[in-house]
PDB file of C-alpha atoms and ligand atoms in Angstrom:
ATOM      1  CA  UNK V  15     -43.138 -23.385  78.995  1.00 44.00           C
ATOM      2  CA  UNK V  16     -41.432 -19.972  78.805  1.00 44.00           C
ATOM      3  CA  UNK V  17     -39.494 -20.624  82.095  1.00 45.00           C
ATOM      4  CA  UNK V  18     -38.405 -23.857  80.887  1.00 47.00           C
ATOM      5  CA  UNK V  19     -37.088 -22.552  77.688  1.00 43.00           C
ATOM      6  CA  UNK V  20     -35.442 -19.525  79.307  1.00 44.00           C
ATOM      7  CA  UNK V  21     -33.224 -21.743  81.480  1.00 42.00           C
ATOM      8  CA  UNK V  22     -31.592 -23.673  78.779  1.00 45.00           C
ATOM      9  CA  UNK V  23     -31.220 -20.395  76.863  1.00 44.00           C
ATOM     10  CA  UNK V  24     -29.209 -18.919  79.897  1.00 39.00           C
ATOM     11  CA  UNK V  25     -27.233 -22.080  80.145  1.00 40.00           C
ATOM     12  CA  UNK V  26     -26.254 -21.840  76.328  1.00 41.00           C
ATOM     13  CA  UNK V  27     -25.328 -18.201  76.802  1.00 43.00           C
ATOM     14  CA  UNK V  28     -23.131 -19.155  79.692  1.00 40.00           C
ATOM     15  CA  UNK V  29     -21.447 -21.865  77.601  1.00 41.00           C
ATOM     16  CA  UNK V  30     -20.916 -19.470  74.753  1.00 41.00           C
ATOM     17  CA  UNK V  31     -19.378 -16.722  76.997  1.00 40.00           C
ATOM     18  CA  UNK V  32     -17.234 -19.475  78.597  1.00 38.00           C
ATOM     19  CA  UNK V  33     -15.996 -20.530  75.302  1.00 42.00           C
ATOM     20  CA  UNK V  34     -15.182 -16.983  73.970  1.00 40.00           C
ATOM     21  CA  UNK V  35     -13.524 -16.173  77.273  1.00 39.00           C
ATOM     22  CA  UNK V  36     -11.283 -19.096  77.250  1.00 39.00           C
ATOM     23  CA  UNK V  37     -10.340 -19.003  73.639  1.00 39.00           C
ATOM     24  CA  UNK V  38      -8.653 -16.106  72.117  1.00 41.00           C
ATOM     25  CA  UNK V  39      -7.322 -18.611  69.704  1.00 41.00           C
ATOM     26  CA  UNK V  40     -10.670 -19.740  68.705  1.00 39.00           C
ATOM     27  CA  UNK V  41     -11.668 -16.259  67.816  1.00 40.00           C
ATOM     28  CA  UNK V  42      -8.435 -15.728  65.825  1.00 39.00           C
ATOM     29  CA  UNK V  43      -9.148 -19.022  63.929  1.00 41.00           C
ATOM     30  CA  UNK V  44     -12.758 -17.869  63.174  1.00 40.00           C
ATOM     31  CA  UNK V  45     -11.373 -14.508  61.871  1.00 43.00           C
ATOM     32  CA  UNK V  46      -8.849 -16.054  59.673  1.00 39.00           C
ATOM     33  CA  UNK V  47     -11.621 -18.426  58.295  1.00 38.00           C
ATOM     34  CA  UNK V  48     -13.782 -15.426  57.550  1.00 39.00           C
ATOM     35  CA  UNK V  49     -10.993 -13.552  55.826  1.00 38.00           C
ATOM     36  CA  UNK V  50     -10.151 -16.651  53.635  1.00 38.00           C
ATOM     37  CA  UNK V  51     -13.804 -17.151  52.567  1.00 39.00           C
ATOM     38  CA  UNK V  52     -13.947 -13.460  51.644  1.00 38.00           C
ATOM     39  CA  UNK V  53     -10.886 -13.867  49.573  1.00 43.00           C
ATOM     40  CA  UNK V  54     -12.376 -16.842  47.800  1.00 39.00           C
ATOM     41  CA  UNK V  55     -15.581 -14.948  47.181  1.00 40.00           C
ATOM     42  CA  UNK V  56     -13.655 -12.075  45.684  1.00 42.00           C
ATOM     43  CA  UNK V  57     -11.771 -14.392  43.488  1.00 39.00           C
ATOM     44  CA  UNK V  58     -14.660 -16.144  42.152  1.00 40.00           C
ATOM     45  CA  UNK V  59     -16.323 -12.810  41.433  1.00 39.00           C
ATOM     46  CA  UNK V  60     -13.275 -11.900  39.324  1.00 43.00           C
ATOM     47  CA  UNK V  61     -13.548 -15.155  37.562  1.00 42.00           C
ATOM     48  CA  UNK V  62     -17.082 -14.584  36.635  1.00 41.00           C
ATOM     49  CA  UNK V  63     -16.266 -11.141  35.421  1.00 44.00           C
ATOM     50  CA  UNK V  64     -13.540 -12.290  33.157  1.00 45.00           C
ATOM     51  CA  UNK V  65     -15.798 -15.056  32.014  1.00 47.00           C
ATOM     52  CA  UNK V  66     -18.459 -12.569  31.107  1.00 51.00           C
ATOM     53  CA  UNK V  67     -15.928 -10.262  29.093  1.00 52.00           C
ATOM     54  CA  UNK V  68     -14.675 -13.451  27.410  1.00 52.00           C
ATOM     55  CA  UNK V  69     -18.250 -14.247  26.379  1.00 51.00           C
ATOM     56  CA  UNK V  70     -18.491 -10.669  24.712  1.00 51.00           C
ATOM     57  CA  UNK V  71     -15.123 -11.170  23.007  1.00 53.00           C
ATOM     58  CA  UNK V  72     -16.043 -14.487  21.665  1.00 61.00           C
ATOM     59  CA  UNK V  73     -19.266 -13.318  20.162  1.00 84.00           C
ATOM     60  CA  UNK V  74     -18.440 -13.957  16.591  1.00 93.00           C
ATOM     61  CA  UNK V  75     -18.187 -11.384  13.942  1.00 96.00           C
ATOM     62  CA  UNK V  76     -21.325 -11.288  11.801  1.00 97.00           C
ATOM     63  CA  UNK V  77     -20.880 -12.894   8.391  1.00 97.00           C
ATOM     64  CA  UNK V  78     -20.683 -10.480   5.322  1.00 98.00           C
ATOM     65  CA  UNK V  79     -23.855 -10.786   3.387  1.00 97.00           C
ATOM     66  CA  UNK V  80     -23.254 -11.945  -0.136  1.00 97.00           C
ATOM     67  CA  UNK V  81     -22.604  -9.215  -2.640  1.00 97.00           C
ATOM     68  CA  UNK V  82     -22.384  -6.469   0.145  1.00 98.00           C
ATOM     69  CA  UNK V  83     -19.983  -3.515  -0.412  1.00 98.00           C
ATOM     70  CA  UNK V  84     -19.244  -0.049   0.540  1.00 98.00           C
ATOM     71  CA  UNK V  85     -18.062   2.776  -1.633  1.00 98.00           C
ATOM     72  CA  UNK V  86     -17.535   6.450  -1.790  1.00 98.00           C
ATOM     73  CA  UNK V  87     -20.680   7.962  -3.288  1.00 98.00           C
ATOM     74  CA  UNK V  88     -19.438  11.408  -4.272  1.00 98.00           C
ATOM     75  CA  UNK V  89     -15.562  10.866  -4.712  1.00 98.00           C
ATOM     76  CA  UNK V  90     -13.604   8.886  -7.239  1.00 97.00           C
ATOM     77  CA  UNK V  91     -10.139   7.704  -7.494  1.00 98.00           C
ATOM     78  CA  UNK V  92      -7.670  10.699  -8.074  1.00 98.00           C
ATOM     79  CA  UNK V  93     -10.207  13.387  -7.591  1.00 98.00           C
ATOM     80  CA  UNK V  94      -9.165  16.941  -6.742  1.00 98.00           C
ATOM     81  CA  UNK V  95     -11.096  18.354  -3.835  1.00 98.00           C
ATOM     82  CA  UNK V  96     -10.981  21.278  -1.378  1.00 98.00           C
ATOM     83  CA  UNK V  97     -10.778  21.060   2.343  1.00 98.00           C
ATOM     84  CA  UNK V  98     -12.948  20.523   4.242  1.00 98.00           C
ATOM     85  CA  UNK V  99     -13.780  17.483   2.056  1.00 98.00           C
ATOM     86  CA  UNK V 100     -17.521  16.372   2.045  1.00 98.00           C
ATOM     87  CA  UNK V 101     -17.620  12.546   2.020  1.00 98.00           C
ATOM     88  CA  UNK V 102     -20.800  10.610   1.255  1.00 98.00           C
ATOM     89  CA  UNK V 103     -20.561   7.023   2.299  1.00 98.00           C
ATOM     90  CA  UNK V 104     -22.468   4.286   0.620  1.00 98.00           C
ATOM     91  CA  UNK V 105     -23.255   0.754   1.541  1.00 98.00           C
ATOM     92  CA  UNK V 106     -25.240  -1.977  -0.483  1.00 98.00           C
ATOM     93  CA  UNK V 107     -26.311  -5.294   0.770  1.00 98.00           C
ATOM     94  CA  UNK V 108     -25.692  -4.329   4.360  1.00 98.00           C
ATOM     95  CA  UNK V 109     -27.469  -1.894   6.711  1.00 98.00           C
ATOM     96  CA  UNK V 110     -26.008   1.196   8.336  1.00 98.00           C
ATOM     97  CA  UNK V 111     -26.860   1.201  12.055  1.00 98.00           C
ATOM     98  CA  UNK V 112     -25.639   2.783  15.308  1.00 98.00           C
ATOM     99  CA  UNK V 113     -22.709   1.258  17.247  1.00 98.00           C
ATOM    100  CA  UNK V 114     -23.570  -0.856  20.213  1.00 96.00           C
ATOM    101  CA  UNK V 115     -25.490  -4.071  19.731  1.00 93.00           C
ATOM    102  CA  UNK V 116     -23.919  -6.683  17.368  1.00 95.00           C
ATOM    103  CA  UNK V 117     -26.410  -7.384  14.693  1.00 95.00           C
ATOM    104  CA  UNK V 118     -26.385  -9.435  11.620  1.00 96.00           C
ATOM    105  CA  UNK V 119     -26.063  -7.790   8.222  1.00 98.00           C
ATOM    106  CA  UNK V 120     -25.459  -4.485  10.005  1.00 98.00           C
ATOM    107  CA  UNK V 121     -22.551  -2.142  11.004  1.00 98.00           C
ATOM    108  CA  UNK V 122     -21.337   1.455  10.801  1.00 98.00           C
ATOM    109  CA  UNK V 123     -18.832   3.343   8.586  1.00 98.00           C
ATOM    110  CA  UNK V 124     -15.240   4.486   9.541  1.00 98.00           C
ATOM    111  CA  UNK V 125     -12.870   6.616   7.642  1.00 98.00           C
ATOM    112  CA  UNK V 126      -9.182   5.968   7.716  1.00 98.00           C
ATOM    113  CA  UNK V 127      -7.130   8.895   6.755  1.00 98.00           C
ATOM    114  CA  UNK V 128      -3.677   7.956   5.469  1.00 98.00           C
ATOM    115  CA  UNK V 129      -3.893   4.996   7.698  1.00 98.00           C
ATOM    116  CA  UNK V 130      -4.120   2.135   5.236  1.00 98.00           C
ATOM    117  CA  UNK V 131      -6.721   0.710   2.956  1.00 98.00           C
ATOM    118  CA  UNK V 132      -8.469  -1.447   5.553  1.00 98.00           C
ATOM    119  CA  UNK V 133      -8.366  -2.858   9.080  1.00 98.00           C
ATOM    120  CA  UNK V 134      -7.639  -6.497   9.517  1.00 98.00           C
ATOM    121  CA  UNK V 135     -10.962  -8.633   9.878  1.00 98.00           C
ATOM    122  CA  UNK V 136     -12.228  -8.986  13.346  1.00 97.00           C
ATOM    123  CA  UNK V 137      -9.893  -6.398  14.695  1.00 97.00           C
ATOM    124  CA  UNK V 138     -11.514  -3.352  16.353  1.00 98.00           C
ATOM    125  CA  UNK V 139     -10.893  -0.123  14.313  1.00 98.00           C
ATOM    126  CA  UNK V 140      -8.714   2.145  16.511  1.00 98.00           C
ATOM    127  CA  UNK V 141     -10.286   5.396  17.689  1.00 97.00           C
ATOM    128  CA  UNK V 142      -7.865   8.287  16.974  1.00 98.00           C
ATOM    129  CA  UNK V 143      -7.319  11.414  14.566  1.00 97.00           C
ATOM    130  CA  UNK V 144      -6.820   9.109  11.707  1.00 98.00           C
ATOM    131  CA  UNK V 145      -9.452   6.541  12.324  1.00 98.00           C
ATOM    132  CA  UNK V 146     -12.867   8.253  12.475  1.00 98.00           C
ATOM    133  CA  UNK V 147     -15.910   6.341  13.665  1.00 98.00           C
ATOM    134  CA  UNK V 148     -19.479   7.204  12.622  1.00 98.00           C
ATOM    135  CA  UNK V 149     -21.171   5.192  15.303  1.00 98.00           C
ATOM    136  CA  UNK V 150     -24.455   6.999  14.973  1.00 98.00           C
ATOM    137  CA  UNK V 151     -25.137   5.650  11.518  1.00 98.00           C
ATOM    138  CA  UNK V 152     -23.989   8.757   9.743  1.00 98.00           C
ATOM    139  CA  UNK V 153     -23.663   8.510   6.096  1.00 98.00           C
ATOM    140  CA  UNK V 154     -21.969  11.911   5.383  1.00 98.00           C
ATOM    141  CA  UNK V 155     -18.885  13.599   6.872  1.00 98.00           C
ATOM    142  CA  UNK V 156     -16.768  16.550   6.392  1.00 98.00           C
ATOM    143  CA  UNK V 157     -13.171  16.035   6.821  1.00 97.00           C
ATOM    144  CA  UNK V 158     -10.282  18.639   7.136  1.00 97.00           C
ATOM    145  CA  UNK V 159      -7.274  17.627   5.147  1.00 98.00           C
ATOM    146  CA  UNK V 160      -4.018  19.430   4.474  1.00 98.00           C
ATOM    147  CA  UNK V 161      -3.170  20.434   0.917  1.00 98.00           C
ATOM    148  CA  UNK V 162      -1.645  17.601  -1.356  1.00 98.00           C
ATOM    149  CA  UNK V 163      -2.278  13.985  -1.803  1.00 98.00           C
ATOM    150  CA  UNK V 164      -4.155  11.894   0.703  1.00 98.00           C
ATOM    151  CA  UNK V 165      -5.385   8.251   0.859  1.00 98.00           C
ATOM    152  CA  UNK V 166      -8.706   7.870   2.370  1.00 98.00           C
ATOM    153  CA  UNK V 167     -10.416   4.555   3.103  1.00 98.00           C
ATOM    154  CA  UNK V 168     -13.887   3.585   3.984  1.00 98.00           C
ATOM    155  CA  UNK V 169     -14.045   0.816   6.450  1.00 98.00           C
ATOM    156  CA  UNK V 170     -17.283  -0.963   7.606  1.00 98.00           C
ATOM    157  CA  UNK V 171     -17.337  -2.622  11.002  1.00 98.00           C
ATOM    158  CA  UNK V 172     -19.878  -4.247  13.270  1.00 98.00           C
ATOM    159  CA  UNK V 173     -21.559  -2.923  16.336  1.00 97.00           C
ATOM    160  CA  UNK V 174     -18.416  -3.487  18.424  1.00 97.00           C
ATOM    161  CA  UNK V 175     -16.313  -1.608  15.983  1.00 98.00           C
ATOM    162  CA  UNK V 176     -14.720  -4.927  14.678  1.00 98.00           C
ATOM    163  CA  UNK V 177     -13.768  -4.609  11.236  1.00 98.00           C
ATOM    164  CA  UNK V 178     -15.275  -6.577   8.357  1.00 98.00           C
ATOM    165  CA  UNK V 179     -11.954  -6.356   6.720  1.00 98.00           C
ATOM    166  CA  UNK V 180     -10.999  -5.582   3.146  1.00 98.00           C
ATOM    167  CA  UNK V 181     -14.318  -7.010   1.716  1.00 98.00           C
ATOM    168  CA  UNK V 182     -16.090  -4.108   3.171  1.00 98.00           C
ATOM    169  CA  UNK V 183     -13.588  -1.472   2.686  1.00 98.00           C
ATOM    170  CA  UNK V 184     -12.780   1.004  -0.354  1.00 98.00           C
ATOM    171  CA  UNK V 185      -9.842   3.256  -0.603  1.00 98.00           C
ATOM    172  CA  UNK V 186      -9.024   6.110  -2.969  1.00 98.00           C
ATOM    173  CA  UNK V 187      -6.453   8.859  -3.401  1.00 98.00           C
ATOM    174  CA  UNK V 188      -7.674  12.541  -3.263  1.00 98.00           C
ATOM    175  CA  UNK V 189      -5.746  15.633  -4.170  1.00 98.00           C
ATOM    176  CA  UNK V 190      -6.400  18.517  -1.802  1.00 98.00           C
ATOM    177  CA  UNK V 191      -6.207  21.964  -3.400  1.00 97.00           C
ATOM    178  CA  UNK V 192      -4.097  24.582  -1.718  1.00 92.00           C
TER     179      UNK V 192
HETATM  180 CU1  LIG G  24     -16.688   2.302  15.104  1.00 72.28          CU
END
């Protein structure tokens, strides 16, 4: 049996070598086919990636629980303060959580320093020197302000930093002593 098998096998090898020997064109064609299929697979990978990120983006902003609000616990409109200013952030009807997962009835605080009274609903709060994130569920902060009048706003946002808008924001003026 082994001998019978080995003969056709050798014949096949001979045929294969004949083919490859006679056809440079065949080899080239095979190569280009391979390249094309690689490109196709790369494209499909890219498509799945963008599909994934789209899914993440499309994840809806959680609804604001009825009656939920945020407020400055220790500061009131027009208050005179000294820098660094201690800020206590309060929330009722919604829980303060770490950034990351998007959960219902949950989010974290942001402070906007002279950067408007709120961030548009659904828009991610920018991350810069005038937009402070408290993504570790902090409820207290100490901020350094120059002397004079400043507008500070508390903005609540979901786990992906997307603003809950003006309904979960609160803004006040403070006067910082020299
Ligand atoms: Cu944030």
